[in-house]
Each structure stands twice: as C-alpha cells, then as structure tokens.
Amino acid sequence: MSVRIPLFKVHMPAGAAAALATTLASGYLAHGAKVEEFETKLAAYTGNPRVCALSEVSGALTMALFMAGVRPGDEVIVSPMVCLATSMPIANLFARPRWCDVDPATGMLDPARIADLVTPRTRAILVYHWSGDVADLEALQATARAHGLKLVEDASEAFGAECGGAKLGHHGSDFCIYSFSAVRQITAGEGAALLCASPENHEQARRLRRYGIDQASFRLASGDLNPDSDIAVPGFNFCMNNIAASIGLAQFPQVEDIVRRQRANGRYYDSALAGAAGLTLLRRREDAVSGYWTYSLRAERRADLLRKLQQNGIGCQRLHMRNDRYSCFADARRDGALPGVDLFDRENLSIPCGWWLSPEERERIVACIRAGW
C-alpha cells in the first residue's frame, strides 16, 4: 500500500517548543500576557479588535449564546449538520435546538427555512460554516434583524475564510467563534476565540470568561482583594492560559502560507473533480473564499467510495453525524421533514485538503476517485 495520506494533521512549527519552554520557565502559566498577545495577533489578522481568547470552543459558544439572551426553555435555530461542540452548548444552557433544514448544495443553513421556525421563545440563529466554507451571511443577518434575533457564527473550521474580502468575524454578526484545537488550520493545543460586534458584548465576555469578575477593580493596588468590587452576573471559567497562547502565537508566522496552501489544494479539487461521475461538488459563494479545512463533497454510494479511498491509504470520513439522531436532544423541536439534511447526511464526505498535501498526493486522490468505485 502507498504511504497513507492523513485527513487531519497537527501543525506544530519548530519554534513552538522553544516558545513553550520559555513560558514554562517563566512561572506564569495561567491567563496572562501571552494570552493578551495572542488576542492582539488575532485581532490584527481578522480586522476585529474585539477578541476574547478562551479555553475551548464549546465554552466560547456557551458564552455567545448566553450573551444572546438564551436561557432555560428558550430556542436556538440551528442545523442538525453541525459538530457536537456546536449543539451541546444549547443543551448545557437548558435551551432547545430548533432544527432547521440545510441547502444540500452547501450543507449549511437554508435562510429561506428560518422564518417559519421562529417562535416567541427563539433567541438566536446559530450558523455553522461547514468544513471552512462560508454560509450565506447576508441573508442570515437580514433574517436575524427582521425577527429581532442574535446571529452567532461558528467558524471553528473556517480559519482563513473570507467573505467580501474580509475575514470572518468582521461582517456584522453579533458573535463569531474560532477554534484552535489540535487539528485546526492553526492550533493552540486547545483553545478558542470569541469575536464580538459590539464593545459592550466584548467587555461582558471578558468578565464572563472568569466568573463574572471585573479584573480592573477586583484587586486593590496592593494586590489584596477589593471588598467593593461586585460580580453582577455569574460567569464561567473559560480562560485561555499562557501555555495554549504560546503554542498559538508560534503558529502566526506561518499563517499566510497555511491558508495559501489549503486554498490552492481546494481550488485544484474544484477543477480536477468537476464533472466526475457519481460526485456532486459543493456550491461555494462567489463573494467568499473557503478556509478549506477539508475538501467536503457529496458522493453517490458513499460507503463504497469511503471504502475504496481507505483501502488506498487516503484518509477520509464523514465530518459529523446529524445531531437530531442523539437521544440527548429528544426534546428538540423539529417541525416536519428535513429533506436537505437527509440528502446531505446520506452523501457527504471529506478528503484531505490540508497544508501538508503535496501535488503528487492530491493527484493520487483525484485519480483514485476518477477511476470509479
């Protein structure tokens, strides 16, 4: 068998070990200066200065939904075709998903289906940018405004993606989340960032990530606790630490190269797989650029193609199971059929598209697919 081509791979530059060693030797391991430096770097990259670095993506989404006003018994409109890290925060806030159909041409929320799902308990729309592709943000934002709802973007898989020439998190949605877990485009080992549209939400997020504490007043100049510092809203413990931030910072010198390589691989597939029998390539917006975390597509007789690719040493899989199949969401609201979800769930799979992929490897993948299954 040929050398295996992985679907995912950890990006760890040579300088990460030295940076991490410096942080470990400093004795300052918890949330601190390295986290603030990471936030500054990410703000410059995305164009949004209102960045809050956090420990992991579910925490970021929990905070975003909480700030969107989601409380026990409320509803959040979301597709079942998402990562569990996306849907679980809804349940953790004792709210309910309101399952919405997807456009099977993209795998993402169909804006035309949302209006019929809005109820007096609806608080937010949660959109998942599938495998790095960009959802129809203009239509989603218009729908959210029309119904007085907050729009939360989960861009966990979409680092480097753009819409209208700007990075995600800079388009007017109320909140946008990035993930820096192990196999994302760049990693902090584990971590996330919450980008806010308003300064007020940004300040609230900075308090919520550490128990609701106002860091500016919590301690006196002497370092002692300030008895006059109040906690008005109870918060969480979702702070990123200096260890994770140090790993994340080491990634930034290679960011542009990572994004360039993944885009090149994705565009190669767009051309090389066009018209292949049994395949349906996903539709990507003309005003957007995918982050191409993986190259996601649809295949007839998917199980047969998965088996052939795996037997030929090519990493491939379904990214996510439809979440409405899990009994933990038994009380979620689903009004009628979800034909787009049914089709997309039946046919979607992902092939390698990462920065590590060589021209020869991607040609091998295309040849294997085009030979039929």
mmCIF file of C-alpha atoms in Angstrom:
data_model
loop_
_atom_site.group_PDB
_atom_site.id
_atom_site.type_symbol
_atom_site.label_atom_id
_atom_site.label_comp_id
_atom_site.label_asym_id
_atom_site.label_seq_id
_atom_site.Cartn_x
_atom_site.Cartn_y
_atom_site.Cartn_z
ATOM 1 C CA MET A 1 0.000 0.000 0.000
ATOM 2 C CA SER A 2 1.158 3.561 -0.703
ATOM 3 C CA VAL A 3 2.064 5.912 2.138
ATOM 4 C CA ARG A 4 -1.108 6.952 3.933
ATOM 5 C CA ILE A 5 -2.376 10.481 3.295
ATOM 6 C CA PRO A 6 -3.955 11.828 6.517
ATOM 7 C CA LEU A 7 -7.224 13.742 6.558
ATOM 8 C CA PHE A 8 -6.021 15.768 9.561
ATOM 9 C CA LYS A 9 -2.577 16.743 10.800
ATOM 10 C CA VAL A 10 -1.303 18.885 13.670
ATOM 11 C CA HIS A 11 0.626 21.959 12.565
ATOM 12 C CA MET A 12 3.492 22.463 15.015
ATOM 13 C CA PRO A 13 6.295 24.767 13.845
ATOM 14 C CA ALA A 14 9.845 24.271 15.035
ATOM 15 C CA GLY A 15 9.730 27.432 17.143
ATOM 16 C CA ALA A 16 6.807 26.223 19.236
ATOM 17 C CA ALA A 17 8.962 24.107 21.573
ATOM 18 C CA ALA A 18 11.263 26.992 22.452
ATOM 19 C CA ALA A 19 8.341 29.380 22.952
ATOM 20 C CA LEU A 20 6.617 26.889 25.198
ATOM 21 C CA ALA A 21 9.786 26.257 27.186
ATOM 22 C CA THR A 22 10.158 29.988 27.808
ATOM 23 C CA THR A 23 6.599 30.217 29.092
ATOM 24 C CA LEU A 24 7.012 27.172 31.334
ATOM 25 C CA ALA A 25 10.228 28.574 32.782
ATOM 26 C CA SER A 26 8.614 31.956 33.451
ATOM 27 C CA GLY A 27 6.303 30.551 36.101
ATOM 28 C CA TYR A 28 3.342 32.442 34.626
ATOM 29 C CA LEU A 29 1.207 29.630 33.230
ATOM 30 C CA ALA A 30 -2.372 30.818 33.736
ATOM 31 C CA HIS A 31 -4.194 33.567 31.854
ATOM 32 C CA GLY A 32 -1.787 36.461 31.333
ATOM 33 C CA ALA A 33 0.422 38.418 28.974
ATOM 34 C CA LYS A 34 0.777 35.663 26.350
ATOM 35 C CA VAL A 35 -2.992 35.418 26.061
ATOM 36 C CA GLU A 36 -3.232 39.166 25.566
ATOM 37 C CA GLU A 37 -0.544 38.961 22.881
ATOM 38 C CA PHE A 38 -2.478 36.163 21.167
ATOM 39 C CA GLU A 39 -5.625 38.292 21.204
ATOM 40 C CA THR A 40 -3.726 41.194 19.657
ATOM 41 C CA LYS A 41 -2.366 38.986 16.863
ATOM 42 C CA LEU A 42 -5.786 37.531 16.122
ATOM 43 C CA ALA A 43 -7.414 40.961 16.154
ATOM 44 C CA ALA A 44 -4.907 42.189 13.586
ATOM 45 C CA TYR A 45 -5.464 39.110 11.429
ATOM 46 C CA THR A 46 -9.272 39.230 11.458
ATOM 47 C CA GLY A 47 -9.672 43.005 11.459
ATOM 48 C CA ASN A 48 -11.895 42.874 14.553
ATOM 49 C CA PRO A 49 -10.301 44.348 17.711
ATOM 50 C CA ARG A 50 -12.964 42.825 19.987
ATOM 51 C CA VAL A 51 -11.354 39.412 20.552
ATOM 52 C CA CYS A 52 -11.729 37.308 23.697
ATOM 53 C CA ALA A 53 -9.445 34.244 23.884
ATOM 54 C CA LEU A 54 -10.972 31.234 25.625
ATOM 55 C CA SER A 55 -10.093 27.712 26.702
ATOM 56 C CA GLU A 56 -12.212 25.782 24.192
ATOM 57 C CA VAL A 57 -14.888 26.209 21.556
ATOM 58 C CA SER A 58 -17.915 24.930 23.480
ATOM 59 C CA GLY A 59 -17.172 27.491 26.166
ATOM 60 C CA ALA A 60 -16.989 30.219 23.531
ATOM 61 C CA LEU A 61 -20.356 29.194 22.118
ATOM 62 C CA THR A 62 -21.878 28.904 25.578
ATOM 63 C CA MET A 63 -20.826 32.464 26.332
ATOM 64 C CA ALA A 64 -22.044 33.752 22.969
ATOM 65 C CA LEU A 65 -25.463 32.139 23.389
ATOM 66 C CA PHE A 66 -25.700 33.356 26.980
ATOM 67 C CA MET A 67 -24.961 36.916 25.867
ATOM 68 C CA ALA A 68 -27.521 36.457 23.089
ATOM 69 C CA GLY A 69 -30.102 36.029 25.830
ATOM 70 C CA VAL A 70 -30.516 32.250 25.674
ATOM 71 C CA ARG A 71 -31.938 30.949 28.950
ATOM 72 C CA PRO A 72 -33.654 27.723 30.104
ATOM 73 C CA GLY A 73 -36.616 26.868 27.883
ATOM 74 C CA ASP A 74 -35.529 29.155 25.042
ATOM 75 C CA GLU A 75 -34.873 28.030 21.478
ATOM 76 C CA VAL A 76 -31.918 28.391 19.104
ATOM 77 C CA ILE A 77 -32.357 27.785 15.377
ATOM 78 C CA VAL A 78 -29.540 25.543 14.161
ATOM 79 C CA SER A 79 -28.935 22.798 11.616
ATOM 80 C CA PRO A 80 -28.515 19.204 12.798
ATOM 81 C CA MET A 81 -25.479 19.014 10.473
ATOM 82 C CA VAL A 82 -23.009 20.514 12.922
ATOM 83 C CA CYS A 83 -20.281 19.424 15.302
ATOM 84 C CA LEU A 84 -21.415 18.289 18.744
ATOM 85 C CA ALA A 85 -19.312 21.126 20.138
ATOM 86 C CA THR A 86 -21.782 23.439 18.380
ATOM 87 C CA SER A 87 -25.056 21.960 19.571
ATOM 88 C CA MET A 88 -24.139 20.887 23.119
ATOM 89 C CA PRO A 89 -23.869 24.457 24.482
ATOM 90 C CA ILE A 90 -27.570 24.899 23.679
ATOM 91 C CA ALA A 91 -28.435 21.910 25.859
ATOM 92 C CA ASN A 92 -25.951 22.986 28.530
ATOM 93 C CA LEU A 93 -27.882 26.243 28.876
ATOM 94 C CA PHE A 94 -31.071 24.149 29.257
ATOM 95 C CA ALA A 95 -32.398 25.541 25.995
ATOM 96 C CA ARG A 96 -33.573 23.582 22.948
ATOM 97 C CA PRO A 97 -32.326 23.398 19.382
ATOM 98 C CA ARG A 98 -34.933 24.205 16.752
ATOM 99 C CA TRP A 99 -33.703 22.044 13.906
ATOM 100 C CA CYS A 100 -33.598 23.815 10.564
ATOM 101 C CA ASP A 101 -33.027 22.264 7.155
ATOM 102 C CA VAL A 102 -29.879 22.847 5.118
ATOM 103 C CA ASP A 103 -29.322 23.592 1.482
ATOM 104 C CA PRO A 104 -27.913 20.250 0.288
ATOM 105 C CA ALA A 105 -25.780 22.139 -2.236
ATOM 106 C CA THR A 106 -23.769 23.641 0.654
ATOM 107 C CA GLY A 107 -24.579 21.620 3.786
ATOM 108 C CA MET A 108 -25.365 24.845 5.631
ATOM 109 C CA LEU A 109 -28.454 26.590 6.989
ATOM 110 C CA ASP A 110 -31.075 27.399 4.381
ATOM 111 C CA PRO A 111 -32.077 31.015 5.180
ATOM 112 C CA ALA A 112 -35.417 30.553 3.421
ATOM 113 C CA ARG A 113 -36.464 27.939 6.002
ATOM 114 C CA ILE A 114 -35.786 30.019 9.105
ATOM 115 C CA ALA A 115 -38.742 32.403 9.268
ATOM 116 C CA ASP A 116 -41.271 29.575 9.698
ATOM 117 C CA LEU A 117 -39.340 28.279 12.719
ATOM 118 C CA VAL A 118 -39.291 31.488 14.766
ATOM 119 C CA THR A 119 -41.410 31.395 17.939
ATOM 120 C CA PRO A 120 -41.717 33.717 20.949
ATOM 121 C CA ARG A 121 -39.020 31.589 22.649
ATOM 122 C CA THR A 122 -36.486 31.929 19.822
ATOM 123 C CA ARG A 123 -33.429 33.928 20.846
ATOM 124 C CA ALA A 124 -30.719 33.246 18.267
ATOM 125 C CA ILE A 125 -29.691 31.720 14.963
ATOM 126 C CA LEU A 126 -26.527 29.614 15.150
ATOM 127 C CA VAL A 127 -24.838 29.070 11.782
ATOM 128 C CA TYR A 128 -22.057 26.554 11.185
ATOM 129 C CA HIS A 129 -19.529 27.280 8.424
ATOM 130 C CA TRP A 130 -19.225 23.721 7.108
ATOM 131 C CA SER A 131 -15.635 22.467 6.619
ATOM 132 C CA GLY A 132 -14.365 26.010 6.119
ATOM 133 C CA ASP A 133 -16.948 27.077 3.533
ATOM 134 C CA VAL A 134 -18.856 30.308 4.118
ATOM 135 C CA ALA A 135 -22.597 30.415 4.779
ATOM 136 C CA ASP A 136 -24.977 32.983 3.270
ATOM 137 C CA LEU A 137 -24.228 35.634 5.868
ATOM 138 C CA GLU A 138 -26.083 38.443 4.119
ATOM 139 C CA ALA A 139 -29.360 36.512 4.062
ATOM 140 C CA LEU A 140 -28.865 35.176 7.583
ATOM 141 C CA GLN A 141 -28.150 38.613 9.004
ATOM 142 C CA ALA A 142 -31.203 40.052 7.266
ATOM 143 C CA THR A 143 -33.365 37.262 8.703
ATOM 144 C CA ALA A 144 -31.957 37.764 12.182
ATOM 145 C CA ARG A 145 -32.623 41.515 12.040
ATOM 146 C CA ALA A 146 -36.154 41.009 10.721
ATOM 147 C CA HIS A 147 -37.055 38.817 13.701
ATOM 148 C CA GLY A 148 -35.024 40.575 16.392
ATOM 149 C CA LEU A 149 -32.675 37.604 16.842
ATOM 150 C CA LYS A 150 -28.952 37.402 17.506
ATOM 151 C CA LEU A 151 -26.738 35.718 14.898
ATOM 152 C CA VAL A 152 -23.882 33.529 16.132
ATOM 153 C CA GLU A 153 -21.311 32.206 13.646
ATOM 154 C CA ASP A 154 -19.407 29.025 14.396
ATOM 155 C CA ALA A 155 -16.285 29.432 12.259
ATOM 156 C CA SER A 156 -14.433 26.613 14.044
ATOM 157 C CA GLU A 157 -13.456 25.042 10.716
ATOM 158 C CA ALA A 158 -13.192 28.284 8.740
ATOM 159 C CA PHE A 159 -9.962 29.949 9.836
ATOM 160 C CA GLY A 160 -8.642 31.893 6.855
ATOM 161 C CA ALA A 161 -12.034 32.046 5.132
ATOM 162 C CA GLU A 162 -13.202 35.379 3.770
ATOM 163 C CA CYS A 163 -16.463 36.998 2.750
ATOM 164 C CA GLY A 164 -16.481 40.173 0.696
ATOM 165 C CA GLY A 165 -12.710 40.448 1.017
ATOM 166 C CA ALA A 166 -12.678 40.382 4.844
ATOM 167 C CA LYS A 167 -12.057 37.603 7.359
ATOM 168 C CA LEU A 168 -14.996 36.056 9.189
ATOM 169 C CA GLY A 169 -15.846 37.831 12.415
ATOM 170 C CA HIS A 170 -15.887 41.202 10.706
ATOM 171 C CA HIS A 171 -19.256 41.190 8.916
ATOM 172 C CA GLY A 172 -21.851 42.426 11.348
ATOM 173 C CA SER A 173 -22.961 39.175 13.002
ATOM 174 C CA ASP A 174 -23.290 39.543 16.743
ATOM 175 C CA PHE A 175 -20.717 36.869 17.568
ATOM 176 C CA CYS A 176 -18.193 34.739 15.694
ATOM 177 C CA ILE A 177 -16.218 31.830 17.154
ATOM 178 C CA TYR A 178 -12.902 30.370 16.040
ATOM 179 C CA SER A 179 -11.417 27.093 17.270
ATOM 180 C CA PHE A 180 -7.729 26.348 17.881
ATOM 181 C CA SER A 181 -7.998 22.684 18.816
ATOM 182 C CA ALA A 182 -5.360 20.188 17.746
ATOM 183 C CA VAL A 183 -6.170 19.672 14.061
ATOM 184 C CA ARG A 184 -7.494 23.082 13.059
ATOM 185 C CA GLN A 185 -5.662 25.200 10.473
ATOM 186 C CA ILE A 186 -3.663 26.639 13.361
ATOM 187 C CA THR A 187 -3.646 25.207 16.859
ATOM 188 C CA ALA A 188 -3.115 26.220 20.449
ATOM 189 C CA GLY A 189 -3.358 22.583 21.540
ATOM 190 C CA GLU A 190 -6.830 23.519 22.697
ATOM 191 C CA GLY A 191 -8.479 26.902 22.645
ATOM 192 C CA ALA A 192 -10.940 29.233 21.004
ATOM 193 C CA ALA A 193 -11.703 32.874 20.407
ATOM 194 C CA LEU A 194 -14.957 34.784 20.651
ATOM 195 C CA LEU A 195 -15.200 37.843 18.382
ATOM 196 C CA CYS A 196 -17.886 40.367 19.285
ATOM 197 C CA ALA A 197 -19.567 43.010 17.147
ATOM 198 C CA SER A 198 -20.196 45.442 19.995
ATOM 199 C CA PRO A 199 -17.803 46.876 22.590
ATOM 200 C CA GLU A 200 -20.425 46.178 25.264
ATOM 201 C CA ASN A 201 -20.547 42.466 24.474
ATOM 202 C CA HIS A 202 -16.748 42.358 24.330
ATOM 203 C CA GLU A 203 -16.482 43.818 27.805
ATOM 204 C CA GLN A 204 -19.168 41.420 29.051
ATOM 205 C CA ALA A 205 -17.288 38.475 27.515
ATOM 206 C CA ARG A 206 -14.077 39.480 29.269
ATOM 207 C CA ARG A 207 -15.934 39.313 32.581
ATOM 208 C CA LEU A 208 -17.916 36.170 31.878
ATOM 209 C CA ARG A 209 -14.851 34.100 30.956
ATOM 210 C CA ARG A 210 -13.633 34.371 34.562
ATOM 211 C CA TYR A 211 -16.598 34.058 36.924
ATOM 212 C CA GLY A 212 -18.019 37.489 36.034
ATOM 213 C CA ILE A 213 -15.082 39.276 37.663
ATOM 214 C CA ASP A 214 -14.204 42.851 36.693
ATOM 215 C CA GLN A 215 -10.432 42.452 36.528
ATOM 216 C CA ALA A 216 -9.876 46.215 36.686
ATOM 217 C CA SER A 217 -11.444 46.505 40.150
ATOM 218 C CA PHE A 218 -11.235 43.007 41.644
ATOM 219 C CA ARG A 219 -7.919 43.670 43.386
ATOM 220 C CA LEU A 220 -6.531 46.738 45.092
ATOM 221 C CA ALA A 221 -3.197 48.291 44.115
ATOM 222 C CA SER A 222 -1.673 46.322 46.999
ATOM 223 C CA GLY A 223 -2.799 43.066 45.396
ATOM 224 C CA ASP A 224 -5.367 42.396 48.084
ATOM 225 C CA LEU A 225 -8.978 41.575 47.167
ATOM 226 C CA ASN A 226 -11.233 44.617 46.796
ATOM 227 C CA PRO A 227 -14.325 44.301 49.013
ATOM 228 C CA ASP A 228 -16.110 46.921 46.880
ATOM 229 C CA SER A 229 -15.741 45.035 43.597
ATOM 230 C CA ASP A 230 -19.081 43.469 42.693
ATOM 231 C CA ILE A 231 -19.964 40.484 40.484
ATOM 232 C CA ALA A 232 -23.327 41.404 38.972
ATOM 233 C CA VAL A 233 -23.690 38.408 36.614
ATOM 234 C CA PRO A 234 -22.254 34.977 37.468
ATOM 235 C CA GLY A 235 -19.788 33.786 34.869
ATOM 236 C CA PHE A 236 -17.740 30.763 33.828
ATOM 237 C CA ASN A 237 -14.158 29.562 33.902
ATOM 238 C CA PHE A 238 -13.260 29.598 30.204
ATOM 239 C CA CYS A 239 -9.957 31.491 30.225
ATOM 240 C CA MET A 240 -7.233 30.546 27.770
ATOM 241 C CA ASN A 241 -3.905 30.064 29.562
ATOM 242 C CA ASN A 242 -0.405 31.233 28.653
ATOM 243 C CA ILE A 243 0.642 27.702 27.679
ATOM 244 C CA ALA A 244 -2.016 27.429 24.971
ATOM 245 C CA ALA A 245 -1.414 31.022 23.877
ATOM 246 C CA SER A 246 2.316 30.362 23.461
ATOM 247 C CA ILE A 247 1.591 27.446 21.118
ATOM 248 C CA GLY A 248 -0.912 29.583 19.236
ATOM 249 C CA LEU A 249 1.468 32.508 18.872
ATOM 250 C CA ALA A 250 4.105 30.229 17.366
ATOM 251 C CA GLN A 251 1.685 29.476 14.519
ATOM 252 C CA PHE A 252 1.241 33.031 13.286
ATOM 253 C CA PRO A 253 4.458 33.377 11.227
ATOM 254 C CA GLN A 254 3.165 30.508 9.043
ATOM 255 C CA VAL A 255 -0.499 31.567 8.883
ATOM 256 C CA GLU A 256 -0.440 33.061 5.391
ATOM 257 C CA ASP A 257 1.399 30.052 3.982
ATOM 258 C CA ILE A 258 -1.041 27.611 5.616
ATOM 259 C CA VAL A 259 -4.043 29.476 4.222
ATOM 260 C CA ARG A 260 -2.453 29.792 0.777
ATOM 261 C CA ARG A 261 -1.680 26.071 0.580
ATOM 262 C CA GLN A 262 -5.146 24.992 1.654
ATOM 263 C CA ARG A 263 -6.818 27.344 -0.817
ATOM 264 C CA ALA A 264 -4.589 26.054 -3.612
ATOM 265 C CA ASN A 265 -5.484 22.460 -2.781
ATOM 266 C CA GLY A 266 -9.190 23.243 -2.635
ATOM 267 C CA ARG A 267 -9.165 25.069 -5.944
ATOM 268 C CA TYR A 268 -7.249 22.195 -7.524
ATOM 269 C CA TYR A 269 -10.034 19.814 -6.490
ATOM 270 C CA ASP A 270 -12.675 22.269 -7.749
ATOM 271 C CA SER A 271 -11.172 21.903 -11.201
ATOM 272 C CA ALA A 272 -9.841 18.337 -11.165
ATOM 273 C CA LEU A 273 -13.046 16.737 -9.802
ATOM 274 C CA ALA A 274 -15.531 18.804 -11.805
ATOM 275 C CA GLY A 275 -17.848 16.533 -13.733
ATOM 276 C CA ALA A 276 -16.632 13.317 -12.090
ATOM 277 C CA ALA A 277 -19.283 10.617 -12.316
ATOM 278 C CA GLY A 278 -21.100 9.995 -9.042
ATOM 279 C CA LEU A 279 -19.866 13.190 -7.364
ATOM 280 C CA THR A 280 -21.602 16.439 -6.525
ATOM 281 C CA LEU A 281 -19.207 19.249 -5.628
ATOM 282 C CA LEU A 282 -20.463 21.693 -3.045
ATOM 283 C CA ARG A 283 -21.513 25.143 -4.159
ATOM 284 C CA ARG A 284 -19.297 27.909 -2.787
ATOM 285 C CA ARG A 285 -20.281 31.556 -2.777
ATOM 286 C CA GLU A 286 -18.726 33.806 -5.411
ATOM 287 C CA ASP A 287 -18.273 36.595 -2.861
ATOM 288 C CA ALA A 288 -16.460 34.318 -0.407
ATOM 289 C CA VAL A 289 -13.262 32.272 -0.116
ATOM 290 C CA SER A 290 -13.388 28.960 1.722
ATOM 291 C CA GLY A 291 -10.999 28.074 4.507
ATOM 292 C CA TYR A 292 -10.865 24.537 3.027
ATOM 293 C CA TRP A 293 -10.320 22.778 6.356
ATOM 294 C CA THR A 294 -11.141 19.626 4.444
ATOM 295 C CA TYR A 295 -12.495 19.265 0.937
ATOM 296 C CA SER A 296 -16.108 18.309 1.503
ATOM 297 C CA LEU A 297 -18.236 16.872 -1.283
ATOM 298 C CA ARG A 298 -21.180 14.554 -1.905
ATOM 299 C CA ALA A 299 -20.925 11.061 -3.369
ATOM 300 C CA GLU A 300 -23.414 8.510 -4.570
ATOM 301 C CA ARG A 301 -22.847 5.164 -2.839
ATOM 302 C CA ARG A 302 -20.695 6.969 -0.309
ATOM 303 C CA ALA A 303 -19.827 3.842 1.660
ATOM 304 C CA ASP A 304 -18.253 2.313 -1.443
ATOM 305 C CA LEU A 305 -16.140 5.387 -2.126
ATOM 306 C CA LEU A 306 -15.069 5.645 1.525
ATOM 307 C CA ARG A 307 -14.018 2.015 1.467
ATOM 308 C CA LYS A 308 -12.014 2.426 -1.737
ATOM 309 C CA LEU A 309 -10.220 5.554 -0.547
ATOM 310 C CA GLN A 310 -9.362 3.990 2.805
ATOM 311 C CA GLN A 311 -8.094 0.824 1.130
ATOM 312 C CA ASN A 312 -5.809 3.031 -0.964
ATOM 313 C CA GLY A 313 -4.357 4.792 2.066
ATOM 314 C CA ILE A 314 -6.345 8.013 1.720
ATOM 315 C CA GLY A 315 -7.801 9.484 4.897
ATOM 316 C CA CYS A 316 -11.490 10.290 4.503
ATOM 317 C CA GLN A 317 -14.641 10.322 6.585
ATOM 318 C CA ARG A 318 -17.942 11.984 7.340
ATOM 319 C CA LEU A 319 -17.155 15.062 9.395
ATOM 320 C CA HIS A 320 -20.226 14.960 11.634
ATOM 321 C CA MET A 321 -23.304 12.856 12.320
ATOM 322 C CA ARG A 322 -26.620 14.659 12.148
ATOM 323 C CA ASN A 323 -27.247 15.746 15.726
ATOM 324 C CA ASP A 324 -31.003 15.143 15.739
ATOM 325 C CA ARG A 325 -30.314 11.392 15.952
ATOM 326 C CA TYR A 326 -28.965 11.666 19.529
ATOM 327 C CA SER A 327 -31.359 10.952 22.379
ATOM 328 C CA CYS A 328 -29.950 13.830 24.438
ATOM 329 C CA PHE A 329 -31.826 16.109 22.029
ATOM 330 C CA ALA A 330 -35.100 14.199 22.293
ATOM 331 C CA ASP A 331 -36.984 17.326 23.343
ATOM 332 C CA ALA A 332 -35.585 19.460 20.498
ATOM 333 C CA ARG A 333 -38.172 20.892 18.141
ATOM 334 C CA ARG A 334 -38.338 19.587 14.613
ATOM 335 C CA ASP A 335 -41.311 20.705 12.541
ATOM 336 C CA GLY A 336 -41.738 18.460 9.536
ATOM 337 C CA ALA A 337 -39.220 16.806 7.260
ATOM 338 C CA LEU A 338 -35.639 17.927 6.679
ATOM 339 C CA PRO A 339 -35.031 16.734 3.106
ATOM 340 C CA GLY A 340 -31.847 18.768 2.675
ATOM 341 C CA VAL A 341 -30.359 17.259 5.828
ATOM 342 C CA ASP A 342 -31.444 13.787 4.728
ATOM 343 C CA LEU A 343 -29.654 14.100 1.393
ATOM 344 C CA PHE A 344 -26.535 15.794 2.721
ATOM 345 C CA ASP A 345 -26.193 13.362 5.614
ATOM 346 C CA ARG A 346 -26.500 10.426 3.221
ATOM 347 C CA GLU A 347 -23.865 11.605 0.741
ATOM 348 C CA ASN A 348 -21.314 13.951 2.363
ATOM 349 C CA LEU A 349 -17.690 13.020 2.950
ATOM 350 C CA SER A 350 -14.374 14.833 3.257
ATOM 351 C CA ILE A 351 -10.994 14.223 1.634
ATOM 352 C CA PRO A 352 -7.604 15.700 2.623
ATOM 353 C CA CYS A 353 -7.034 19.345 1.721
ATOM 354 C CA GLY A 354 -4.525 20.497 4.337
ATOM 355 C CA TRP A 355 -1.279 22.416 4.161
ATOM 356 C CA TRP A 356 0.729 19.149 4.251
ATOM 357 C CA LEU A 357 -0.686 17.808 0.992
ATOM 358 C CA SER A 358 1.821 17.558 -1.885
ATOM 359 C CA PRO A 359 0.868 17.974 -5.563
ATOM 360 C CA GLU A 360 1.583 14.280 -6.079
ATOM 361 C CA GLU A 361 -0.694 13.277 -3.200
ATOM 362 C CA ARG A 362 -3.629 15.341 -4.365
ATOM 363 C CA GLU A 363 -3.194 13.934 -7.897
ATOM 364 C CA ARG A 364 -3.259 10.453 -6.384
ATOM 365 C CA ILE A 365 -6.508 11.244 -4.572
ATOM 366 C CA VAL A 366 -8.150 12.576 -7.732
ATOM 367 C CA ALA A 367 -7.010 9.585 -9.793
ATOM 368 C CA CYS A 368 -8.419 7.183 -7.200
ATOM 369 C CA ILE A 369 -11.804 8.913 -7.258
ATOM 370 C CA ARG A 370 -11.990 9.311 -11.021
ATOM 371 C CA ALA A 371 -11.235 5.618 -11.516
ATOM 372 C CA GLY A 372 -14.673 4.927 -10.044
ATOM 373 C CA TRP A 373 -15.983 2.946 -7.101
#
